[in-house]
Short mmCIF file of C-alpha atoms and ligand atoms in Angstrom, two decimals:
data_model
loop_
_atom_site.label_atom_id
_atom_site.label_comp_id
_atom_site.label_asym_id
_atom_site.label_seq_id
_atom_site.Cartn_x
_atom_site.Cartn_y
_atom_site.Cartn_z
CA MET A 11 -49.24 4.99 -12.48
CA SER A 12 -52.78 5.51 -11.46
CA PRO A 13 -54.14 8.86 -12.48
CA THR A 14 -53.30 11.06 -8.64
CA SER A 15 -49.70 9.83 -8.60
CA ASP A 16 -46.95 11.58 -9.44
CA PRO A 17 -44.76 9.80 -11.98
CA VAL A 18 -41.73 8.79 -11.28
CA ILE A 19 -39.12 8.52 -14.31
CA GLY A 20 -35.83 6.28 -14.96
CA VAL A 21 -33.18 7.53 -16.17
CA LEU A 22 -30.80 5.02 -17.58
CA ALA A 23 -27.04 6.10 -15.69
CA LEU A 24 -24.82 3.30 -16.90
CA GLN A 25 -23.63 6.16 -20.15
CA GLY A 26 -24.12 9.45 -21.60
CA ASP A 27 -26.47 12.04 -20.35
CA VAL A 28 -27.36 10.94 -17.04
CA GLU A 29 -26.84 13.98 -15.61
CA GLU A 30 -29.15 16.64 -18.45
CA HIS A 31 -31.93 14.00 -18.84
CA LEU A 32 -32.43 14.15 -14.28
CA THR A 33 -32.24 18.03 -14.98
CA ALA A 34 -34.38 18.47 -17.65
CA LEU A 35 -36.81 15.79 -16.28
CA ALA A 36 -37.06 17.38 -13.00
CA SER A 37 -36.83 21.65 -13.97
CA LEU A 38 -40.40 20.23 -15.40
CA GLY A 39 -41.58 18.98 -11.84
CA VAL A 40 -41.46 15.45 -12.40
CA LEU A 41 -39.31 12.91 -9.67
CA ALA A 42 -36.28 11.55 -11.55
CA ARG A 43 -34.39 8.90 -10.65
CA PRO A 44 -30.68 7.55 -11.53
CA VAL A 45 -30.52 3.47 -12.83
CA ARG A 46 -27.97 1.27 -12.53
CA ARG A 47 -29.37 -2.18 -10.82
CA ALA A 48 -32.09 -4.51 -11.92
CA ALA A 49 -34.05 -3.83 -8.84
CA GLU A 50 -34.22 -0.32 -9.25
CA LEU A 51 -36.74 -0.33 -12.36
CA ALA A 52 -39.19 -2.13 -9.71
CA ARG A 53 -42.38 1.45 -9.88
CA LEU A 54 -41.01 3.26 -12.46
CA ASP A 55 -43.70 5.08 -14.85
CA GLY A 56 -41.66 5.32 -17.81
CA ILE A 57 -37.73 5.15 -18.26
CA VAL A 58 -34.90 7.07 -20.84
CA ILE A 59 -32.45 6.20 -22.56
CA PRO A 60 -29.72 8.45 -22.90
CA GLY A 61 -27.25 9.40 -25.56
CA GLY A 62 -23.91 8.64 -25.79
CA GLU A 63 -22.18 5.20 -26.94
CA SER A 64 -24.79 2.90 -27.42
CA THR A 65 -21.97 -0.47 -28.30
CA THR A 66 -21.00 0.57 -24.22
CA ILE A 67 -24.61 0.67 -23.84
CA CYS A 68 -25.46 -2.45 -25.11
CA ARG A 69 -22.19 -4.15 -23.76
CA LEU A 70 -23.60 -2.38 -19.90
CA LEU A 71 -27.02 -3.77 -19.95
CA ASP A 72 -25.26 -7.82 -20.17
CA VAL A 73 -22.41 -6.59 -17.39
CA LEU A 74 -25.05 -5.29 -15.42
CA ASP A 75 -27.57 -7.78 -15.88
CA LEU A 76 -29.93 -5.60 -16.18
CA ARG A 77 -31.06 -6.56 -20.01
CA THR A 78 -33.80 -9.05 -19.07
CA ALA A 79 -35.03 -6.57 -16.68
CA LEU A 80 -35.83 -3.98 -19.72
CA THR A 81 -36.63 -6.16 -22.34
CA GLY A 82 -39.65 -7.15 -19.78
CA GLY A 83 -40.34 -4.07 -19.07
CA LEU A 84 -40.76 -2.27 -21.96
CA GLN A 85 -42.70 -6.04 -23.41
CA ALA A 86 -44.98 -5.09 -20.27
CA GLY A 87 -46.03 -2.06 -21.45
CA LEU A 88 -43.17 0.42 -19.56
CA PRO A 89 -43.02 3.86 -20.82
CA ALA A 90 -39.83 4.67 -22.69
CA PHE A 91 -37.96 7.27 -24.52
CA GLY A 92 -34.62 7.16 -26.03
CA SER A 93 -32.42 10.13 -27.75
CA CYS A 94 -29.35 9.91 -29.83
CA ALA A 95 -27.74 5.91 -28.70
CA GLY A 96 -30.50 5.96 -26.22
CA MET A 97 -32.89 5.37 -30.23
CA ILE A 98 -30.18 2.32 -31.07
CA VAL A 99 -30.77 1.16 -27.91
CA LEU A 100 -34.70 1.08 -28.80
CA ALA A 101 -33.97 -0.78 -32.24
CA ARG A 102 -34.64 -4.17 -33.99
CA ASP A 103 -32.20 -4.22 -35.81
CA ILE A 104 -29.03 -2.64 -35.88
CA LEU A 105 -26.64 -1.23 -38.70
CA ASP A 106 -23.24 -0.48 -38.57
CA GLY A 107 -23.02 -2.06 -35.72
CA ARG A 108 -20.23 -3.54 -32.76
CA PRO A 109 -21.53 -7.34 -34.66
CA ASP A 110 -22.25 -8.34 -30.80
CA GLN A 111 -24.34 -5.69 -30.33
CA ARG A 112 -27.90 -7.09 -29.26
CA PRO A 113 -29.91 -3.56 -29.22
CA LEU A 114 -33.66 -4.04 -27.10
CA GLY A 115 -36.36 -4.33 -29.93
CA ALA A 116 -38.80 -1.87 -28.17
CA ILE A 117 -39.34 -0.09 -31.58
CA ASP A 118 -39.66 -2.12 -34.46
CA MET A 119 -37.31 -0.12 -37.04
CA VAL A 120 -33.15 -0.34 -38.15
CA VAL A 121 -31.27 2.36 -36.59
CA ARG A 122 -28.48 3.45 -38.84
CA ARG A 123 -26.00 4.53 -36.57
CA ASN A 124 -23.33 7.47 -37.44
CA ALA A 125 -25.82 7.97 -39.71
CA PHE A 126 -25.24 11.52 -41.32
CA GLY A 127 -21.22 10.67 -41.46
CA ARG A 128 -17.95 11.89 -40.16
CA GLN A 129 -17.56 15.13 -42.02
CA VAL A 130 -20.98 16.42 -40.46
CA ASP A 131 -20.21 14.53 -37.42
CA SER A 132 -22.22 17.25 -35.50
CA PHE A 133 -24.47 20.00 -36.20
CA GLU A 134 -27.72 21.10 -35.41
CA ARG A 135 -30.99 21.75 -37.16
CA SER A 136 -34.12 23.10 -37.34
CA VAL A 137 -36.93 20.11 -36.64
CA ALA A 138 -41.04 20.14 -37.37
CA VAL A 139 -41.97 17.26 -34.60
CA ALA A 140 -45.48 16.68 -35.35
CA GLY A 141 -47.41 17.44 -32.41
CA LEU A 142 -45.74 20.29 -32.20
CA ASP A 143 -46.52 23.40 -32.52
CA SER A 144 -43.38 25.14 -33.71
CA PRO A 145 -39.86 23.50 -35.02
CA MET A 146 -37.77 22.80 -32.98
CA THR A 147 -33.01 23.56 -32.77
CA GLY A 148 -32.17 19.00 -32.73
CA VAL A 149 -28.59 18.16 -31.09
CA PHE A 150 -27.49 15.95 -34.31
CA ILE A 151 -23.90 13.90 -32.81
CA ARG A 152 -22.75 11.32 -34.61
CA ALA A 153 -26.28 10.59 -34.78
CA PRO A 154 -28.45 7.45 -36.37
CA TRP A 155 -30.89 7.82 -38.18
CA VAL A 156 -34.08 5.40 -38.96
CA GLU A 157 -33.27 3.12 -42.07
CA GLU A 158 -36.59 1.02 -41.86
CA ALA A 159 -39.60 1.79 -39.47
CA GLY A 160 -42.45 -0.92 -39.54
CA PRO A 161 -45.89 -0.08 -40.18
CA GLY A 162 -46.28 0.41 -36.55
CA VAL A 163 -43.61 2.40 -35.90
CA GLU A 164 -45.17 6.66 -36.64
CA VAL A 165 -42.79 8.58 -38.38
CA LEU A 166 -42.48 12.01 -36.61
CA ALA A 167 -39.71 13.80 -38.00
CA GLU A 168 -37.51 13.59 -41.14
CA VAL A 169 -34.35 15.30 -41.61
CA ASP A 170 -33.51 14.82 -45.06
CA GLY A 171 -35.99 12.30 -46.42
CA HIS A 172 -34.40 9.90 -43.25
CA PRO A 173 -36.57 10.04 -39.56
CA VAL A 174 -35.22 11.65 -36.88
CA ALA A 175 -37.98 11.04 -34.59
CA VAL A 176 -39.92 8.10 -33.68
CA ARG A 177 -42.87 6.48 -32.06
CA GLN A 178 -44.52 3.84 -31.37
CA GLY A 179 -46.98 2.91 -28.65
CA SER A 180 -45.12 4.46 -25.99
CA VAL A 181 -41.96 3.94 -26.83
CA LEU A 182 -40.55 7.65 -28.09
CA ALA A 183 -36.45 7.90 -28.95
CA THR A 184 -35.34 9.91 -31.15
CA ALA A 185 -32.11 10.65 -33.73
CA PHE A 186 -30.59 14.01 -31.57
CA HIS A 187 -31.21 14.98 -28.25
CA PRO A 188 -33.34 16.88 -27.00
CA GLU A 189 -32.44 16.94 -23.02
CA VAL A 190 -29.12 19.57 -24.54
CA GLY A 191 -31.08 22.18 -24.50
CA ASP A 192 -33.88 24.15 -22.66
CA ASP A 193 -36.72 23.85 -25.22
CA LEU A 194 -38.36 20.84 -23.39
CA ARG A 195 -41.61 19.83 -25.03
CA LEU A 196 -39.96 16.24 -26.00
CA HIS A 197 -39.88 15.35 -22.97
CA GLU A 198 -43.55 17.20 -22.29
CA MET A 199 -44.67 15.14 -24.95
CA PHE A 200 -42.82 11.84 -22.65
CA LEU A 201 -44.53 12.83 -19.83
CA ALA A 202 -47.77 12.72 -22.04
CA MET A 203 -47.79 10.35 -23.07
CA VAL A 204 -46.81 7.98 -19.52
CA SER A 205 -50.03 9.96 -18.10
CA GLY A 206 -51.28 7.14 -20.57
CA GLY A 207 -51.70 10.15 -24.19
N1 LIG B 2 -24.00 11.21 -29.24
C1 LIG B 2 -24.83 9.72 -29.03
O1 LIG B 2 -25.54 9.97 -27.85
C2 LIG B 2 -24.40 9.23 -30.42
C3 LIG B 2 -24.02 7.64 -30.76
C4 LIG B 2 -22.90 6.86 -30.87
N2 LIG B 2 -22.72 7.11 -32.99
C5 LIG B 2 -24.31 5.54 -31.18
O2 LIG B 2 -23.48 4.80 -31.41
O3 LIG B 2 -24.49 4.92 -30.12
#
């Protein structure tokens, strides 16, 4: 992205919280568009992988022939932001995933699906995120946590001792859903990363 051009952010639109991310980005004045085909990955400055169902998203990456182009983009340094299922899709490995579920390996981490347990399927928690000047409310819905993070992974937030927000280079992931509600500071953090921050 040249410093003078406005960033264009794609939202992977296979399943899940696509509209919420498009709305969040639009309300920050960013050009955001849904991505359903490999050709739509071209000329993006960043990609968001929404919350939803990671088994479905992983499967559709193959069905719709998006995996190669997306992996290539990520390896070439395309900034990415995954929330909840998106965090799982960005991981190197998945615990409690479907046996055939293949993530993208954009962050050197192992995530555990549905890690907080069935009794607490959904909850909200005040989360202190490194880089934000005050805690934000994290909405957790059948959320994963990071079970293992490699040396290059920066843990930005934890809940009950488990990492729930991480960054590796220009890839950001949260176990909760910053696209729900009107606190868009993590989207702003991602946009700063897209601009080279
Ligand atoms: N809210 C979510 O994105 C839930 C994630 C879901 N449990 C999965 O495994 O993909």
